[in-house]
Amino acid sequence: MSVKDIRLFGDPILRTPAAEVVDFDKELRQLVADLTDTMLAAPGAGLAAPQIGVGLRVFTYFVDGVLGHLVNPVLDLSEERQDGPEGCLSFPGLSFDTPRSLRVVARGSNEHGEPIVVEGSEFLARAVQHRQHPVVGFLFIDRLDSDARKAAMKLIREADWAGSE
C-alpha cells in the first residue's frame, strides 16, 4: 500500500493545470495505484493526481462500489442540472451544496493507454466532474455562488489545516 499525503487548499499545484499523460508506463501504473490506495485510505469518492502533488491529468474514483480511473479525461456534460453536497479531501471537513450537470460522459484512457468511457448520472456524474477540477487547475469552491464561497472561505481561514491562497 502506498498512501500519499493529500495536498490541501492553498497548495499551488491545485491551481495549476496538469499536463497530459504521454507515457503509459510503469510510473503511470504506480501513480494510479498510489491514487487508489490514498483515496481508499482517506476515505474518499475520488482523488486527482495534483492532490498528491503530481501534475498529470489522472484521477481515480470509487462510487457505488465501482472503482475506476481515467487518464487524460475529457467530459461531455448534460445541460440538466443537479445540486447537492460536496466535500473534498483537499478541504477537510468542509461540505457545500454545489451545482453540477446531472449526467456525464467521460472519455479517456486506462493506465495502459486503452480508450475507456465512463457514463453516469447523479453521484457518479458529480464525482467525475469534481475530480476533473484539480487536473484543470479549478476547485469545487469555484463553483459556489458568492454567498456560499464567502462562507467557505471563512471556514477555511478558521480551519487548523488552512494554508493561504
mmCIF file of C-alpha atoms in Angstrom:
data_model
loop_
_atom_site.group_PDB
_atom_site.id
_atom_site.type_symbol
_atom_site.label_atom_id
_atom_site.label_comp_id
_atom_site.label_asym_id
_atom_site.label_seq_id
_atom_site.Cartn_x
_atom_site.Cartn_y
_atom_site.Cartn_z
ATOM 1 C CA MET A 1 0.000 0.000 0.000
ATOM 2 C CA SER A 2 1.362 3.417 -0.946
ATOM 3 C CA VAL A 3 -0.694 6.089 0.739
ATOM 4 C CA LYS A 4 0.498 9.595 -0.085
ATOM 5 C CA ASP A 5 -0.066 12.918 1.659
ATOM 6 C CA ILE A 6 -3.026 14.831 0.267
ATOM 7 C CA ARG A 7 -2.314 18.424 -0.711
ATOM 8 C CA LEU A 8 -4.598 20.950 0.946
ATOM 9 C CA PHE A 9 -6.222 24.126 -0.298
ATOM 10 C CA GLY A 10 -3.552 26.790 -0.687
ATOM 11 C CA ASP A 11 -1.035 24.444 -2.324
ATOM 12 C CA PRO A 12 -0.280 25.970 -5.757
ATOM 13 C CA ILE A 13 -0.386 22.599 -7.541
ATOM 14 C CA LEU A 14 -4.146 22.510 -7.003
ATOM 15 C CA ARG A 15 -4.479 25.663 -9.131
ATOM 16 C CA THR A 16 -2.003 24.615 -11.840
ATOM 17 C CA PRO A 17 -3.420 22.895 -14.934
ATOM 18 C CA ALA A 18 -1.946 19.402 -15.115
ATOM 19 C CA ALA A 19 -0.018 18.037 -18.077
ATOM 20 C CA GLU A 20 -1.430 15.452 -20.426
ATOM 21 C CA VAL A 21 -0.083 11.944 -19.884
ATOM 22 C CA VAL A 22 2.050 10.807 -22.820
ATOM 23 C CA ASP A 23 3.848 7.812 -21.322
ATOM 24 C CA PHE A 24 1.674 4.862 -20.350
ATOM 25 C CA ASP A 25 4.396 3.116 -18.412
ATOM 26 C CA LYS A 26 5.251 1.561 -15.058
ATOM 27 C CA GLU A 27 5.382 5.004 -13.403
ATOM 28 C CA LEU A 28 1.826 5.771 -14.527
ATOM 29 C CA ARG A 29 0.579 2.434 -13.227
ATOM 30 C CA GLN A 30 2.269 3.196 -9.894
ATOM 31 C CA LEU A 31 0.610 6.630 -9.835
ATOM 32 C CA VAL A 32 -2.819 5.044 -10.383
ATOM 33 C CA ALA A 33 -2.087 2.564 -7.568
ATOM 34 C CA ASP A 34 -0.945 5.394 -5.257
ATOM 35 C CA LEU A 35 -4.054 7.443 -6.051
ATOM 36 C CA THR A 36 -6.299 4.451 -5.444
ATOM 37 C CA ASP A 37 -4.634 3.500 -2.161
ATOM 38 C CA THR A 38 -4.684 7.095 -0.903
ATOM 39 C CA MET A 39 -8.318 7.651 -1.930
ATOM 40 C CA LEU A 40 -9.488 4.447 -0.240
ATOM 41 C CA ALA A 41 -7.477 5.140 2.927
ATOM 42 C CA ALA A 42 -8.772 8.729 3.235
ATOM 43 C CA PRO A 43 -11.615 7.582 2.528
ATOM 44 C CA GLY A 44 -12.940 9.491 -0.442
ATOM 45 C CA ALA A 45 -15.054 9.106 -3.570
ATOM 46 C CA GLY A 46 -12.211 10.238 -5.798
ATOM 47 C CA LEU A 47 -8.739 11.696 -5.964
ATOM 48 C CA ALA A 48 -6.832 13.556 -8.682
ATOM 49 C CA ALA A 49 -3.078 13.341 -9.245
ATOM 50 C CA PRO A 50 -2.470 17.029 -8.345
ATOM 51 C CA GLN A 51 -3.977 16.291 -4.926
ATOM 52 C CA ILE A 52 -0.941 14.112 -4.181
ATOM 53 C CA GLY A 53 1.478 16.552 -5.793
ATOM 54 C CA VAL A 54 1.690 15.058 -9.286
ATOM 55 C CA GLY A 55 0.852 17.441 -12.123
ATOM 56 C CA LEU A 56 -0.667 14.894 -14.510
ATOM 57 C CA ARG A 57 -4.201 14.534 -15.888
ATOM 58 C CA VAL A 58 -5.206 11.418 -13.948
ATOM 59 C CA PHE A 59 -7.913 10.716 -11.401
ATOM 60 C CA THR A 60 -9.443 7.785 -9.567
ATOM 61 C CA TYR A 61 -12.980 7.315 -8.289
ATOM 62 C CA PHE A 62 -14.906 4.942 -6.049
ATOM 63 C CA VAL A 63 -18.669 5.319 -6.391
ATOM 64 C CA ASP A 64 -21.409 2.804 -5.602
ATOM 65 C CA GLY A 65 -18.847 0.037 -5.201
ATOM 66 C CA VAL A 66 -17.222 0.751 -8.568
ATOM 67 C CA LEU A 67 -13.520 1.546 -8.518
ATOM 68 C CA GLY A 68 -12.008 3.191 -11.580
ATOM 69 C CA HIS A 69 -9.638 5.722 -13.005
ATOM 70 C CA LEU A 70 -9.311 7.969 -16.041
ATOM 71 C CA VAL A 71 -6.170 9.232 -17.733
ATOM 72 C CA ASN A 72 -6.443 12.415 -19.837
ATOM 73 C CA PRO A 73 -10.182 12.740 -19.157
ATOM 74 C CA VAL A 74 -12.459 14.788 -21.371
ATOM 75 C CA LEU A 75 -16.010 15.376 -20.142
ATOM 76 C CA ASP A 76 -19.276 15.838 -22.009
ATOM 77 C CA LEU A 77 -21.856 17.275 -19.626
ATOM 78 C CA SER A 78 -25.624 17.337 -19.822
ATOM 79 C CA GLU A 79 -27.473 20.618 -19.663
ATOM 80 C CA GLU A 80 -29.739 19.205 -16.936
ATOM 81 C CA ARG A 81 -28.559 20.353 -13.521
ATOM 82 C CA GLN A 82 -28.376 18.951 -10.002
ATOM 83 C CA ASP A 83 -27.428 20.475 -6.672
ATOM 84 C CA GLY A 84 -26.087 18.512 -3.774
ATOM 85 C CA PRO A 85 -23.499 18.426 -1.023
ATOM 86 C CA GLU A 86 -19.848 18.071 -1.928
ATOM 87 C CA GLY A 87 -16.754 17.805 0.152
ATOM 88 C CA CYS A 88 -13.159 17.443 -0.937
ATOM 89 C CA LEU A 89 -10.140 15.699 0.542
ATOM 90 C CA SER A 90 -8.175 18.918 -0.056
ATOM 91 C CA PHE A 91 -10.707 20.789 2.139
ATOM 92 C CA PRO A 92 -11.006 18.521 5.211
ATOM 93 C CA GLY A 93 -14.322 18.780 6.993
ATOM 94 C CA LEU A 94 -15.981 21.185 4.536
ATOM 95 C CA SER A 95 -19.125 20.403 2.567
ATOM 96 C CA PHE A 96 -21.251 22.737 0.457
ATOM 97 C CA ASP A 97 -24.136 22.304 -1.940
ATOM 98 C CA THR A 98 -22.546 22.559 -5.361
ATOM 99 C CA PRO A 99 -24.275 22.846 -8.745
ATOM 100 C CA ARG A 100 -23.329 20.204 -11.308
ATOM 101 C CA SER A 101 -24.560 18.647 -14.509
ATOM 102 C CA LEU A 102 -26.888 15.736 -13.889
ATOM 103 C CA ARG A 103 -25.154 13.414 -16.356
ATOM 104 C CA VAL A 104 -21.628 12.969 -17.657
ATOM 105 C CA VAL A 105 -19.885 11.039 -20.381
ATOM 106 C CA ALA A 106 -16.165 10.967 -19.604
ATOM 107 C CA ARG A 107 -13.700 9.759 -22.205
ATOM 108 C CA GLY A 108 -10.072 8.994 -21.566
ATOM 109 C CA SER A 109 -7.694 6.098 -21.246
ATOM 110 C CA ASN A 110 -6.879 3.499 -18.671
ATOM 111 C CA GLU A 111 -3.400 3.091 -17.223
ATOM 112 C CA HIS A 112 -2.348 1.047 -20.271
ATOM 113 C CA GLY A 113 -3.433 3.674 -22.803
ATOM 114 C CA GLU A 114 -6.575 1.819 -23.868
ATOM 115 C CA PRO A 115 -9.602 4.060 -24.501
ATOM 116 C CA ILE A 116 -12.397 3.953 -21.926
ATOM 117 C CA VAL A 117 -15.702 5.717 -21.459
ATOM 118 C CA VAL A 118 -17.400 6.316 -18.113
ATOM 119 C CA GLU A 119 -21.065 7.300 -18.253
ATOM 120 C CA GLY A 120 -23.146 8.160 -15.250
ATOM 121 C CA SER A 121 -25.661 10.376 -13.581
ATOM 122 C CA GLU A 122 -26.275 11.863 -10.170
ATOM 123 C CA PHE A 123 -23.484 10.902 -7.719
ATOM 124 C CA LEU A 124 -21.168 9.328 -10.308
ATOM 125 C CA ALA A 125 -21.599 12.384 -12.540
ATOM 126 C CA ARG A 126 -20.900 14.635 -9.547
ATOM 127 C CA ALA A 127 -17.800 12.660 -8.533
ATOM 128 C CA VAL A 128 -16.331 12.628 -12.043
ATOM 129 C CA GLN A 129 -16.925 16.368 -12.520
ATOM 130 C CA HIS A 130 -15.424 17.094 -9.104
ATOM 131 C CA ARG A 131 -12.322 15.030 -9.906
ATOM 132 C CA GLN A 132 -11.791 16.806 -13.193
ATOM 133 C CA HIS A 133 -11.328 20.146 -11.430
ATOM 134 C CA PRO A 134 -7.820 19.712 -9.999
ATOM 135 C CA VAL A 135 -6.494 18.423 -13.325
ATOM 136 C CA VAL A 136 -7.506 21.722 -14.940
ATOM 137 C CA GLY A 137 -6.495 23.974 -12.022
ATOM 138 C CA PHE A 138 -10.017 24.529 -10.719
ATOM 139 C CA LEU A 139 -11.549 23.728 -7.319
ATOM 140 C CA PHE A 140 -15.082 22.894 -6.224
ATOM 141 C CA ILE A 141 -15.380 26.120 -4.231
ATOM 142 C CA ASP A 142 -15.033 27.974 -7.541
ATOM 143 C CA ARG A 143 -18.486 26.637 -8.492
ATOM 144 C CA LEU A 144 -20.186 28.077 -5.415
ATOM 145 C CA ASP A 145 -22.317 31.195 -5.553
ATOM 146 C CA SER A 146 -20.789 34.265 -3.919
ATOM 147 C CA ASP A 147 -22.509 33.827 -0.539
ATOM 148 C CA ALA A 148 -21.543 30.158 -0.252
ATOM 149 C CA ARG A 149 -17.986 30.921 -1.381
ATOM 150 C CA LYS A 150 -17.666 33.648 1.280
ATOM 151 C CA ALA A 151 -18.904 31.166 3.898
ATOM 152 C CA ALA A 152 -16.454 28.541 2.629
ATOM 153 C CA MET A 153 -13.537 30.963 2.728
ATOM 154 C CA LYS A 154 -14.429 31.963 6.281
ATOM 155 C CA LEU A 155 -14.433 28.311 7.374
ATOM 156 C CA ILE A 156 -11.159 27.706 5.544
ATOM 157 C CA ARG A 157 -9.474 30.664 7.270
ATOM 158 C CA GLU A 158 -10.645 29.284 10.630
ATOM 159 C CA ALA A 159 -9.547 25.699 9.908
ATOM 160 C CA ASP A 160 -6.443 24.404 11.649
ATOM 161 C CA TRP A 161 -5.195 22.920 8.342
ATOM 162 C CA ALA A 162 -5.619 26.141 6.336
ATOM 163 C CA GLY A 163 -2.925 27.427 4.053
ATOM 164 C CA SER A 164 -3.248 30.630 2.148
ATOM 165 C CA GLU A 165 -4.315 31.281 -1.385
#
